[in-house]
JSON list of C-alpha atoms in Angstrom, two decimals:
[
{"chain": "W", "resi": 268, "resn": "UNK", "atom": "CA", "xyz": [-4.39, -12.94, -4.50]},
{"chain": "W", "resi": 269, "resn": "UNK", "atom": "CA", "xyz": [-5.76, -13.28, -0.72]},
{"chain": "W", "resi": 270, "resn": "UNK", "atom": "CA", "xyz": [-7.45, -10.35, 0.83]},
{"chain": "W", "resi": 271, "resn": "UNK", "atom": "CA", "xyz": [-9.10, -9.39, 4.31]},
{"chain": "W", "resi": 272, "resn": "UNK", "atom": "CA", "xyz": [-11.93, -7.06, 5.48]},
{"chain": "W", "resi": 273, "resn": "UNK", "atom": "CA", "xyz": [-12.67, -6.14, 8.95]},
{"chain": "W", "resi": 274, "resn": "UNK", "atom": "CA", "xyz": [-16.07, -4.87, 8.46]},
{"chain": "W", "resi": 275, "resn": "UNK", "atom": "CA", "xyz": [-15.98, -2.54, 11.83]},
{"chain": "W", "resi": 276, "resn": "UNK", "atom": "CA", "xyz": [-12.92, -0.34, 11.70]},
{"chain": "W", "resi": 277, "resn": "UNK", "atom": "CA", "xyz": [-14.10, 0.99, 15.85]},
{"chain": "W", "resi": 278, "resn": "UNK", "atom": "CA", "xyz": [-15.99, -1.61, 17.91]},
{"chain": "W", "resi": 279, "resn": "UNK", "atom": "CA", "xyz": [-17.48, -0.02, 21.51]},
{"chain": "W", "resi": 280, "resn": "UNK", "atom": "CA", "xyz": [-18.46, -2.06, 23.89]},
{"chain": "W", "resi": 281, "resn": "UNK", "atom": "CA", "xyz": [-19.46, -1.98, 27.78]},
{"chain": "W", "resi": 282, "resn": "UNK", "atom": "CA", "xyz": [-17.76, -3.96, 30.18]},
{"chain": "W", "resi": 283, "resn": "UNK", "atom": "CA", "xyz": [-18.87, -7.51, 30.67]},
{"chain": "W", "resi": 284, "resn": "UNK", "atom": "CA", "xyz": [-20.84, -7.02, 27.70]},
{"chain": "W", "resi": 285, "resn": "UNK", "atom": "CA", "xyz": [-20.34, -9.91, 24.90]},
{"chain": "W", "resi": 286, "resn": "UNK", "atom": "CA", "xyz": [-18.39, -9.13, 21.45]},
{"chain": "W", "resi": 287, "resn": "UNK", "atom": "CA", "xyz": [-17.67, -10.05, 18.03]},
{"chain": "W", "resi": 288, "resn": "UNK", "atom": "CA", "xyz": [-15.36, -8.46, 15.64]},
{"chain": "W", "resi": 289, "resn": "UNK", "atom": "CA", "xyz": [-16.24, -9.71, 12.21]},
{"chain": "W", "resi": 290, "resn": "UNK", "atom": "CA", "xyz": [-13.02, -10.66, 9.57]},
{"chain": "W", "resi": 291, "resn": "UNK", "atom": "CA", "xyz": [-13.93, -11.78, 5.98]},
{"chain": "W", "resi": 292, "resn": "UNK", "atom": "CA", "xyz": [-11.17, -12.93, 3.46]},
{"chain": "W", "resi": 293, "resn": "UNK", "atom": "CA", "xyz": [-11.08, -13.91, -0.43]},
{"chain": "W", "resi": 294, "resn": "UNK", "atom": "CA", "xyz": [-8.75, -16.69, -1.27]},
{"chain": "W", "resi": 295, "resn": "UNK", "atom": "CA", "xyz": [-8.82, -18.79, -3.85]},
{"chain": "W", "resi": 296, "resn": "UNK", "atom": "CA", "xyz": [-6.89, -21.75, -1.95]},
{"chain": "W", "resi": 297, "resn": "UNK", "atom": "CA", "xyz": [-6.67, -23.80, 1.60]},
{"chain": "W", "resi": 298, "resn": "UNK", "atom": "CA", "xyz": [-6.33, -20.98, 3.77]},
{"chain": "W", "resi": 299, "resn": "UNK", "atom": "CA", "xyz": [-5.15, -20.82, 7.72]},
{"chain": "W", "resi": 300, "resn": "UNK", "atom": "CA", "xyz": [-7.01, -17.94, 9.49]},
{"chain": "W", "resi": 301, "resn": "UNK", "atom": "CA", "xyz": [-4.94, -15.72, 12.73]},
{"chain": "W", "resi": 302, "resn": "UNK", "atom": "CA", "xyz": [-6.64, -13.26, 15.18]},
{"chain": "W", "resi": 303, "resn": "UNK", "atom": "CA", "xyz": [-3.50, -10.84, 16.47]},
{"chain": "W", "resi": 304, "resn": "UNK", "atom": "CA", "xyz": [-3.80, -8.72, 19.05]},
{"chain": "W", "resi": 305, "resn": "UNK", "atom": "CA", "xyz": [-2.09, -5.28, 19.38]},
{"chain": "W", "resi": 306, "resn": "UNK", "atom": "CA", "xyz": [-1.64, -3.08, 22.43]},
{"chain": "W", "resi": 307, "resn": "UNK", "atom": "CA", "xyz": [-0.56, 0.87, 22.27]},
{"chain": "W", "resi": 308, "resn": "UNK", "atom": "CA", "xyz": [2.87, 0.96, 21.14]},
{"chain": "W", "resi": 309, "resn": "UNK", "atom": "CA", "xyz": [3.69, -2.71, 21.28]},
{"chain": "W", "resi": 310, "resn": "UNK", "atom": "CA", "xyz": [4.03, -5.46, 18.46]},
{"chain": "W", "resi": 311, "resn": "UNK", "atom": "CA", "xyz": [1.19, -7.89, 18.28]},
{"chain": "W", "resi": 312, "resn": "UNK", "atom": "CA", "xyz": [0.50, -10.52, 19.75]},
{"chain": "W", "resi": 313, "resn": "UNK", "atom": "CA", "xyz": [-0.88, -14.28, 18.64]},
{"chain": "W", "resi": 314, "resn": "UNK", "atom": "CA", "xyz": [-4.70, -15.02, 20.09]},
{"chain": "W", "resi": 315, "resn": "UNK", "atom": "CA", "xyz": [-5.68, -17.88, 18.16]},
{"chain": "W", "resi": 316, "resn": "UNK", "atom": "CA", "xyz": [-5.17, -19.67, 14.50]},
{"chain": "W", "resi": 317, "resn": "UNK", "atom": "CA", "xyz": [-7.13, -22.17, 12.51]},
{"chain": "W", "resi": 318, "resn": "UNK", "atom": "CA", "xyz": [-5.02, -24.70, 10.60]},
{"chain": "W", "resi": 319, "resn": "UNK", "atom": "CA", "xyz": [-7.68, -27.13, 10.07]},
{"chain": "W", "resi": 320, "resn": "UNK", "atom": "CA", "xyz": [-9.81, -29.66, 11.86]},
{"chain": "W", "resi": 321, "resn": "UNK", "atom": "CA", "xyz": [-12.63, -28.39, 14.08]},
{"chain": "W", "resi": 322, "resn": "UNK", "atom": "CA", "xyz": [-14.05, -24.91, 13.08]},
{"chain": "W", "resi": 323, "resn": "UNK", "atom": "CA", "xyz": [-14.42, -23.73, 16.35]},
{"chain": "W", "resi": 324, "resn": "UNK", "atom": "CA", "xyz": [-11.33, -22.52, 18.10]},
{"chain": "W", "resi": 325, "resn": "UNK", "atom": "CA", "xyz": [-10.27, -21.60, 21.15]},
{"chain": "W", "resi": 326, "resn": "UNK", "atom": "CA", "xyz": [-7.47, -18.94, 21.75]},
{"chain": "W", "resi": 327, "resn": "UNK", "atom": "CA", "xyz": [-5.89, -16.82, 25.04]},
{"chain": "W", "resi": 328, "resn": "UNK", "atom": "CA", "xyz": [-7.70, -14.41, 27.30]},
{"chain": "W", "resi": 329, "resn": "UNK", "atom": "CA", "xyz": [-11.07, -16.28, 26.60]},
{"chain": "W", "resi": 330, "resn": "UNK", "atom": "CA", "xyz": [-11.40, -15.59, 23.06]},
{"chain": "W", "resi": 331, "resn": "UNK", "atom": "CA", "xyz": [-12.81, -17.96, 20.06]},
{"chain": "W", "resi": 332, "resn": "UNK", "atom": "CA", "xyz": [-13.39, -17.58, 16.75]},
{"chain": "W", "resi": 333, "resn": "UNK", "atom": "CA", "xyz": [-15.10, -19.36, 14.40]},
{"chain": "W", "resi": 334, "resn": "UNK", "atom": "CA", "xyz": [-14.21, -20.78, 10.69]},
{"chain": "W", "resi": 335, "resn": "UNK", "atom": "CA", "xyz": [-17.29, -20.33, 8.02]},
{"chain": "W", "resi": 336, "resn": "UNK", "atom": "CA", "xyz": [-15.28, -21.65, 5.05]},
{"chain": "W", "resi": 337, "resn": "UNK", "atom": "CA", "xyz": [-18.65, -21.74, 3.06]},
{"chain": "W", "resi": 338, "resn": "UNK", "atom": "CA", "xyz": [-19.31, -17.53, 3.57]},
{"chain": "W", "resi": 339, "resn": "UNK", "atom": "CA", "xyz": [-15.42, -16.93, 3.47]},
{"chain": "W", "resi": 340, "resn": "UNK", "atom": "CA", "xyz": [-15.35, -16.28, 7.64]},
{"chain": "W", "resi": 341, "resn": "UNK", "atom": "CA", "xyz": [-13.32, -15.77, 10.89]},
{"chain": "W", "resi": 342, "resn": "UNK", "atom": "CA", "xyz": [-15.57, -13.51, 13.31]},
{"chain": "W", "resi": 343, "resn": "UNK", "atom": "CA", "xyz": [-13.99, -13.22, 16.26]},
{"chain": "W", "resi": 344, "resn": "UNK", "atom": "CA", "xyz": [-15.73, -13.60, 19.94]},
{"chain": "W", "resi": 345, "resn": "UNK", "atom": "CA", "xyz": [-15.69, -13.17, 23.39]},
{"chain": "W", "resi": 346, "resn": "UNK", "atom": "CA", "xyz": [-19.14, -13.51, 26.08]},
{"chain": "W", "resi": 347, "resn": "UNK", "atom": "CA", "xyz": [-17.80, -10.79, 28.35]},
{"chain": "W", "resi": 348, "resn": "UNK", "atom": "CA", "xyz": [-15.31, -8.45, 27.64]},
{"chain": "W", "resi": 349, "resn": "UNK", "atom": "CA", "xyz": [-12.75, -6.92, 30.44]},
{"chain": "W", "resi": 350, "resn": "UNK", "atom": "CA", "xyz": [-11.29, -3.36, 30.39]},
{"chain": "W", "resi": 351, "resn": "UNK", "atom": "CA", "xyz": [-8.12, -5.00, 29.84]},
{"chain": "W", "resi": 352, "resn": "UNK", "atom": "CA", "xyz": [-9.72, -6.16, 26.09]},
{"chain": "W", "resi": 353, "resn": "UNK", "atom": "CA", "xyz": [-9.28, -2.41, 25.30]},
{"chain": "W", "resi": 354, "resn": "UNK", "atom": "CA", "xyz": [-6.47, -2.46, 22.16]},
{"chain": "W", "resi": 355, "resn": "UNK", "atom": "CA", "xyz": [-6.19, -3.18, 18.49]},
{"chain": "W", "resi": 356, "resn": "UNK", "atom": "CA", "xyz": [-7.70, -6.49, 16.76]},
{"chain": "W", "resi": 357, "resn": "UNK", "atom": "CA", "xyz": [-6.25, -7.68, 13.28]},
{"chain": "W", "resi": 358, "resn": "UNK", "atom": "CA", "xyz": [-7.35, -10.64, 11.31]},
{"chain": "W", "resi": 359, "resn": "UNK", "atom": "CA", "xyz": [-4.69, -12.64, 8.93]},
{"chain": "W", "resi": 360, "resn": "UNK", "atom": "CA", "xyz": [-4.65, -15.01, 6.35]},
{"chain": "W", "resi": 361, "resn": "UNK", "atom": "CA", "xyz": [-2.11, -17.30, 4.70]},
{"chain": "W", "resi": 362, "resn": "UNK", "atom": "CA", "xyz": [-2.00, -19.66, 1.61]},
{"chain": "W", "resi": 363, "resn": "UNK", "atom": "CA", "xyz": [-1.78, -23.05, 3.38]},
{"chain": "W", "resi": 364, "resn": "UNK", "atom": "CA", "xyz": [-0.25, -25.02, 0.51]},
{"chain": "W", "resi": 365, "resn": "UNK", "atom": "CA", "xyz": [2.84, -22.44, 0.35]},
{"chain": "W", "resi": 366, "resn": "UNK", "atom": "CA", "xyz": [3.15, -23.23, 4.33]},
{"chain": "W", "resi": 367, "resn": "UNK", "atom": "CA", "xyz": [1.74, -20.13, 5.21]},
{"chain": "W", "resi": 368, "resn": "UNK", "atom": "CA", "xyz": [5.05, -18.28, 3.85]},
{"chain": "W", "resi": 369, "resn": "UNK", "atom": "CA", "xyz": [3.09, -14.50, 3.94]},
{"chain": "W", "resi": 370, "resn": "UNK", "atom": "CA", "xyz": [0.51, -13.13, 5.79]},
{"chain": "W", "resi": 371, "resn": "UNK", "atom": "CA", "xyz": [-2.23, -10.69, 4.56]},
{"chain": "W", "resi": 372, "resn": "UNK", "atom": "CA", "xyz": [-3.41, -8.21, 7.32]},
{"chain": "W", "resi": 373, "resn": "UNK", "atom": "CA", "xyz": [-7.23, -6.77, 7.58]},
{"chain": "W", "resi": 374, "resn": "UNK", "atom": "CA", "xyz": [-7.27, -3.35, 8.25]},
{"chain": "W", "resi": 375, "resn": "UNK", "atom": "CA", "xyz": [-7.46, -4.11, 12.14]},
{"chain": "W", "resi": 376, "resn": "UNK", "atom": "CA", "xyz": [-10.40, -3.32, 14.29]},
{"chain": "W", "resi": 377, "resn": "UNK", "atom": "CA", "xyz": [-10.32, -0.80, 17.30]},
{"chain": "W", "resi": 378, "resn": "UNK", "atom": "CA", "xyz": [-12.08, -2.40, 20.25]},
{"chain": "W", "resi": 379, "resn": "UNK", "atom": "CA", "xyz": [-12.86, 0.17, 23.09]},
{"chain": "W", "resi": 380, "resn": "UNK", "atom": "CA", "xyz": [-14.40, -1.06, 26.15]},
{"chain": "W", "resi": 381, "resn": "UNK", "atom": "CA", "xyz": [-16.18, 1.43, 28.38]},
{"chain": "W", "resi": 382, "resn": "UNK", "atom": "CA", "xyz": [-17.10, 0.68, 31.94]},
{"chain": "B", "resi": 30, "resn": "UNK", "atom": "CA", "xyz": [13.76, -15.24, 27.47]},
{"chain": "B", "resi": 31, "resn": "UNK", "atom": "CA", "xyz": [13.90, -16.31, 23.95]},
{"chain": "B", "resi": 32, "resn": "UNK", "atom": "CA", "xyz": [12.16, -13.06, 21.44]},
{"chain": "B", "resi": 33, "resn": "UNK", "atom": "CA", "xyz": [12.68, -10.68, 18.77]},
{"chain": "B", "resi": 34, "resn": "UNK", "atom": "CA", "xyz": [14.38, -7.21, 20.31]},
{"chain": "B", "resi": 35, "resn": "UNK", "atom": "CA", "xyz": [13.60, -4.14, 18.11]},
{"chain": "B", "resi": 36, "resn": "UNK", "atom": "CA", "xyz": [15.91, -0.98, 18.51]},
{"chain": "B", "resi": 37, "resn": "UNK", "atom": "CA", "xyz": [15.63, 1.63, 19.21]},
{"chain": "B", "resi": 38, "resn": "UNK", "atom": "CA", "xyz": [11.97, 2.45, 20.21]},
{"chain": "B", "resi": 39, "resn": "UNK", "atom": "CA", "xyz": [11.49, 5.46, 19.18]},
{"chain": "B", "resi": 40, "resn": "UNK", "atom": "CA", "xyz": [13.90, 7.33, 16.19]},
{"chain": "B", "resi": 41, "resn": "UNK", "atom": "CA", "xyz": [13.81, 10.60, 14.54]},
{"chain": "B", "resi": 42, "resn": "UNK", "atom": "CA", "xyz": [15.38, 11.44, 11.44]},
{"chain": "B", "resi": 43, "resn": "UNK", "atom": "CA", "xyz": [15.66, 14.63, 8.60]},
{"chain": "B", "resi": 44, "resn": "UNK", "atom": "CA", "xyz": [14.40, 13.84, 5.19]},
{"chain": "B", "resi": 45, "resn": "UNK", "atom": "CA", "xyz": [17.12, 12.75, 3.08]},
{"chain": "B", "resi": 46, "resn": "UNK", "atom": "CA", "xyz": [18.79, 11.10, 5.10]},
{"chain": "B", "resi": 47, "resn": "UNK", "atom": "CA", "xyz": [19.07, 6.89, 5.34]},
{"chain": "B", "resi": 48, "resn": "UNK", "atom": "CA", "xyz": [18.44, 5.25, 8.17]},
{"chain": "B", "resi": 49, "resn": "UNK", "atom": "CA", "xyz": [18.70, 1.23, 9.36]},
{"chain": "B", "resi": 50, "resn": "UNK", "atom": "CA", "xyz": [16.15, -0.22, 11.97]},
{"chain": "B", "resi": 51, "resn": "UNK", "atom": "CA", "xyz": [17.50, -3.21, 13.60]},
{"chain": "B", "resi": 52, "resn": "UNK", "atom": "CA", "xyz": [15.57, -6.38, 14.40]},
{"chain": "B", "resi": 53, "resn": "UNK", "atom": "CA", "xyz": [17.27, -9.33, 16.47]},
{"chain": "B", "resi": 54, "resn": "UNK", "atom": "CA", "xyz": [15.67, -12.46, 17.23]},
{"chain": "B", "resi": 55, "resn": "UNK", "atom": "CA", "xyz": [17.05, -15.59, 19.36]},
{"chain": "B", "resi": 56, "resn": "UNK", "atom": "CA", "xyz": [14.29, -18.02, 18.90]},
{"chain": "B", "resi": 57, "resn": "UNK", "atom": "CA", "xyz": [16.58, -19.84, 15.76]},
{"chain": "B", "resi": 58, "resn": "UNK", "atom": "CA", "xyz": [13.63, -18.78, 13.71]},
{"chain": "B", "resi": 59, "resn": "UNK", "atom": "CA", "xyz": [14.50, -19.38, 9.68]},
{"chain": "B", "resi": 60, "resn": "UNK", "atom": "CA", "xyz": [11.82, -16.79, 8.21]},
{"chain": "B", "resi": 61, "resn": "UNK", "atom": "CA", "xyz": [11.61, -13.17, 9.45]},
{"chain": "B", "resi": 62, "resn": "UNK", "atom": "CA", "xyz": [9.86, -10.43, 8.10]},
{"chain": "B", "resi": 63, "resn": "UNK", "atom": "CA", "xyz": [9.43, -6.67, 8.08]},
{"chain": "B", "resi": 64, "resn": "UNK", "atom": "CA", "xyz": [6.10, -4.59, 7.64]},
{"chain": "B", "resi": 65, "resn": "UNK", "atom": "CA", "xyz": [5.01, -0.97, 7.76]},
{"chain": "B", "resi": 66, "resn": "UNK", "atom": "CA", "xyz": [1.65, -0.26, 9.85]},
{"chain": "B", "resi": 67, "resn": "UNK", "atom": "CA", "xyz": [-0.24, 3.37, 9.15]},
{"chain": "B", "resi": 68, "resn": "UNK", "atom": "CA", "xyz": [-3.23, 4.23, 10.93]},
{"chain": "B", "resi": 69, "resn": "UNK", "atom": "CA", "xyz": [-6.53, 2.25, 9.55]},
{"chain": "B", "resi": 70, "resn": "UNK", "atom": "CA", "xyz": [-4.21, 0.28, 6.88]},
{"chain": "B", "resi": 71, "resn": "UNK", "atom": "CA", "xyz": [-3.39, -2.77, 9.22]},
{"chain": "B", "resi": 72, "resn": "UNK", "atom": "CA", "xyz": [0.04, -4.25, 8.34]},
{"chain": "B", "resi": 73, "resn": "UNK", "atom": "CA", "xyz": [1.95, -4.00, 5.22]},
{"chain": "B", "resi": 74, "resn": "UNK", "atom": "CA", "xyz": [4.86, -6.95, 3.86]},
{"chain": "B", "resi": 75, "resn": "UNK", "atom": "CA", "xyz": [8.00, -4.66, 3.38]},
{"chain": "B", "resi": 76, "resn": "UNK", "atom": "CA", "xyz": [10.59, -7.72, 2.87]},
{"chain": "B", "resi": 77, "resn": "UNK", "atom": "CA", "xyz": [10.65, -11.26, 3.37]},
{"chain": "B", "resi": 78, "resn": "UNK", "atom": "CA", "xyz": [13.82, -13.68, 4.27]},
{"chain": "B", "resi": 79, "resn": "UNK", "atom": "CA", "xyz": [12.97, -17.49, 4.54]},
{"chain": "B", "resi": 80, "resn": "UNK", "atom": "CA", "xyz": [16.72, -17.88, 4.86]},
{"chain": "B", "resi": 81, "resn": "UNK", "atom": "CA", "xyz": [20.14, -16.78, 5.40]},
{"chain": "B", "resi": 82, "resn": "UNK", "atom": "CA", "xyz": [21.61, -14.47, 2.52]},
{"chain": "B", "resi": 83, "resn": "UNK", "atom": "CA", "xyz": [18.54, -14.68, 0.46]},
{"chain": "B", "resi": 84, "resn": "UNK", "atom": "CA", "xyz": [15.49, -12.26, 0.77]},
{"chain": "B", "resi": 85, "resn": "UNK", "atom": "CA", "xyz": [11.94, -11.42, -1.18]},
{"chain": "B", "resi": 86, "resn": "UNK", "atom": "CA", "xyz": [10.09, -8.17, -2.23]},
{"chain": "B", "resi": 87, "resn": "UNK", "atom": "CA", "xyz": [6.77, -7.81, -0.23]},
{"chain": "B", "resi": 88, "resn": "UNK", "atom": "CA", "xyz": [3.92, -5.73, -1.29]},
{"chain": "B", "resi": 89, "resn": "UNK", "atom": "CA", "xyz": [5.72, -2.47, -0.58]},
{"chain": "B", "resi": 90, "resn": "UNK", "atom": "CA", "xyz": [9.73, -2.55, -0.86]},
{"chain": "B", "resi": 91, "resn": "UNK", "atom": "CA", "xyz": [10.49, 0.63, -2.91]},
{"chain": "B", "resi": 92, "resn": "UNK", "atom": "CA", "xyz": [12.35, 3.07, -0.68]},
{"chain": "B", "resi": 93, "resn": "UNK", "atom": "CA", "xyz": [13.41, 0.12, 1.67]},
{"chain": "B", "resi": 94, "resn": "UNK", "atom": "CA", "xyz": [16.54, -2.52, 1.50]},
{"chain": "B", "resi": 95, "resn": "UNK", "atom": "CA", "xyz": [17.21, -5.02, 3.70]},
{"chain": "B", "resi": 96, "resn": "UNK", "atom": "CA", "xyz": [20.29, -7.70, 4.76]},
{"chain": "B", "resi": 97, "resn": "UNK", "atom": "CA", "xyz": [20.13, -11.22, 6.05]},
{"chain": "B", "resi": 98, "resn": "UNK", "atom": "CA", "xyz": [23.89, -12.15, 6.98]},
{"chain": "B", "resi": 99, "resn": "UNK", "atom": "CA", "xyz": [23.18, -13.91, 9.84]},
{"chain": "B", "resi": 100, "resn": "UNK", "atom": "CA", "xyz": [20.00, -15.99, 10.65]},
{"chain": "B", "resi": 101, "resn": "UNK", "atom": "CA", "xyz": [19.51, -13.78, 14.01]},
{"chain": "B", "resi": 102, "resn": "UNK", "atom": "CA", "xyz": [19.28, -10.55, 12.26]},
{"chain": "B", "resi": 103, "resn": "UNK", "atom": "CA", "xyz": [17.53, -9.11, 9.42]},
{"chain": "B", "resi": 104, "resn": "UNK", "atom": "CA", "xyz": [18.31, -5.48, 9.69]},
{"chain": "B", "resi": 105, "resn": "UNK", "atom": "CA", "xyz": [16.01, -2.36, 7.70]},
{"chain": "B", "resi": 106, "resn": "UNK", "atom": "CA", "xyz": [16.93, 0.41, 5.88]},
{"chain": "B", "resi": 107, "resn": "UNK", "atom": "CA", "xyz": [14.89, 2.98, 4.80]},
{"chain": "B", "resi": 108, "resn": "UNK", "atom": "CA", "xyz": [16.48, 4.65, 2.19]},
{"chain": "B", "resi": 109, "resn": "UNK", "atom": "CA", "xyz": [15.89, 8.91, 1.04]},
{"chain": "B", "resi": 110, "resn": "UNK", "atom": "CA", "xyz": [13.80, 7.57, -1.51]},
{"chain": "B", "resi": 111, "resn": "UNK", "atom": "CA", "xyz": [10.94, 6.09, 0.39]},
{"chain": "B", "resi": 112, "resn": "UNK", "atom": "CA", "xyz": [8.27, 8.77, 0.50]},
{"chain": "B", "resi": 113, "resn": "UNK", "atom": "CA", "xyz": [6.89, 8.86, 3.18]},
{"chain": "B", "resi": 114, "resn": "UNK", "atom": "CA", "xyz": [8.44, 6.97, 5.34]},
{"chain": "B", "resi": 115, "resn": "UNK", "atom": "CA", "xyz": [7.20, 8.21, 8.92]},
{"chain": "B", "resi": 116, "resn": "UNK", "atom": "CA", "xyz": [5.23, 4.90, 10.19]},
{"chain": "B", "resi": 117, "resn": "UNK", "atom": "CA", "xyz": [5.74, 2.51, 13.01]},
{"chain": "B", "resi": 118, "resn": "UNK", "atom": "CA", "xyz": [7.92, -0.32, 11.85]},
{"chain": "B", "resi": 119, "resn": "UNK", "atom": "CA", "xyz": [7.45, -4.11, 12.96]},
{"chain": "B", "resi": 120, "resn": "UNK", "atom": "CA", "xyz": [10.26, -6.83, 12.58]},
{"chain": "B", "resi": 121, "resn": "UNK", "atom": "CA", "xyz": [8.40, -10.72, 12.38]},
{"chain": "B", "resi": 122, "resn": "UNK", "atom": "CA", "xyz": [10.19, -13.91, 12.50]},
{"chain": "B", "resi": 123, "resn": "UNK", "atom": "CA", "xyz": [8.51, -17.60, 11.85]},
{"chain": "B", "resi": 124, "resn": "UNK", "atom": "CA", "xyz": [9.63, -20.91, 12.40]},
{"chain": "B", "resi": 125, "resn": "UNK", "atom": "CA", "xyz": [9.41, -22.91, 9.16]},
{"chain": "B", "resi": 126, "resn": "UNK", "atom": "CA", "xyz": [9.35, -26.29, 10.82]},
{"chain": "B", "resi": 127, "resn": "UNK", "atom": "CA", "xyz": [7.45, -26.12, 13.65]},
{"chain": "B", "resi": 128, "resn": "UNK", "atom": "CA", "xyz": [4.58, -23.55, 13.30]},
{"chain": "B", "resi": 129, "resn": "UNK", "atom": "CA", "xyz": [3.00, -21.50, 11.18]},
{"chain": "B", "resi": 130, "resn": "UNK", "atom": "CA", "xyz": [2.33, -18.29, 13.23]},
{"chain": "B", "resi": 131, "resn": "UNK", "atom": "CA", "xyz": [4.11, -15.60, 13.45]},
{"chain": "B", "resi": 132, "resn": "UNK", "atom": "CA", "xyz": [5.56, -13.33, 16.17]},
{"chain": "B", "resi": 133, "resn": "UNK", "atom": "CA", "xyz": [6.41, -10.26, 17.16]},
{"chain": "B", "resi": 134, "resn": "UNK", "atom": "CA", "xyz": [8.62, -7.70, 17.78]},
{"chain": "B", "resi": 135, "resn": "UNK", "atom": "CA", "xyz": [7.64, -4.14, 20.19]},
{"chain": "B", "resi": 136, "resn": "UNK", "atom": "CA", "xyz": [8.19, -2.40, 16.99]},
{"chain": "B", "resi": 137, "resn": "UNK", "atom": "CA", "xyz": [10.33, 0.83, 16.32]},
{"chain": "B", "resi": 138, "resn": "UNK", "atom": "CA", "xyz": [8.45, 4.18, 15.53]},
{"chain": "B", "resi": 139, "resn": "UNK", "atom": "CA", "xyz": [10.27, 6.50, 13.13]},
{"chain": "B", "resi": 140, "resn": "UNK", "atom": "CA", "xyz": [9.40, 9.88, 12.47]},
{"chain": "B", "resi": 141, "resn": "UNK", "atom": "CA", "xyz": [11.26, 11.77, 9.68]},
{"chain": "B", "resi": 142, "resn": "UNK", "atom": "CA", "xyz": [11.20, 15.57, 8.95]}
]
């Protein structure tokens, strides 16, 4: 069975400050990675996926995230974070040989951005 | 606009009673999905539907039932016997040809008491 841990459940940052939200997952299988973002109240929304090829990847709103597949990782990065960045972070992952048919959800990670 | 539409936004319901979230999408998506999210516990697989008239158990179905008639629709129920139900539901749909992310509904929050 696949699993995910976000290892900070509350991340603060300052404004224009840089940012990583670490995502760890256990699979025993090809995996594809997601970084979703969620706003109050709304559904969430895709920032970037790794399917395969390069390890470094580059998603919306200036965000990248890189794959470790040798430490199991995902973290997830930005050099300088806007107040707009304020909302919820959640890191998935899906069995790539079933086509990614399911996701599995980390806990999500709060990112707060203070001027 | 092509999307997934989620209604109503907000619902309120008595315990005991049943009560069906809908989820609509028109992006001719084959797979849709339904989870549960509670605070700190990320996002939970209620049911699955890869196609039309057949649908799959997720990690957390007791309580809940679920139709796929039509390939734009994949309606919820949750049923007097889930619970706790009182979470904010989200409806998912994927394409199975094209891509492997999926997307996103606003989500309905229902509060029963």
């Amino acid at each position: 069975a696949q699993s995910v841990t976000q290892l900070d459940s509350q991340v603060p940052v300052f404004e224009e400050a840089p940012v990583e939200l670490r995502c760890n997952y256990s699979s025993s299988v090809s995996v594809y990675l997601f970084w979703y973002v969620q706003y109050p109240n709304q559904g969430l929304q895709l920032l970037l996926k790794y399917l395969s090829g390069s390890t470094l990847v580059k998603g919306i709103n200036g965000f990248e995230a890189e794959f470790n597949k040798s430490q199991t990782s995902f973290h997830l990065r930005k050099p300088s974070v806007h107040i707009s960045d304020t909302a919820e972070y959640f890191c998935a992952v899906s069995d790539a040989d079933q086509g990614a048919q399911k996701l599995v959800f980390g806990q999500g990670t709060r990112l707060t951005i203070n001027p | 606009d092509g999307g997934i539409t989620q209604s109503p936004k907000y619902l309120f319901r008595k315990e005991g009673q049943n009560v069906t979230l809908s989820c609509e999408q028109n992006l001719n998506h084959d797979a849709m999905y339904w989870y549960r999210q509670d605070p700190g516990q990320g996002l939970r697989l209620i049911y699955y539907s890869q196609i039309v008239n057949d649908f799959q158990k997720g990690d957390i179905a007791e309580g809940y039932s679920v139709s796929r008639e039509k390939k734009e629709s994949f309606p919820l129920t949750v049923t007097s016997a889930q619970k706790n139900p009182t979470a904010f539901y989200l409806c998912a749909s994927r394409s199975r040809a094209s891509s492997y992310e999926q997307y996103f509904g606003p989500g309905t929050r229902l509060t029963v008491t």
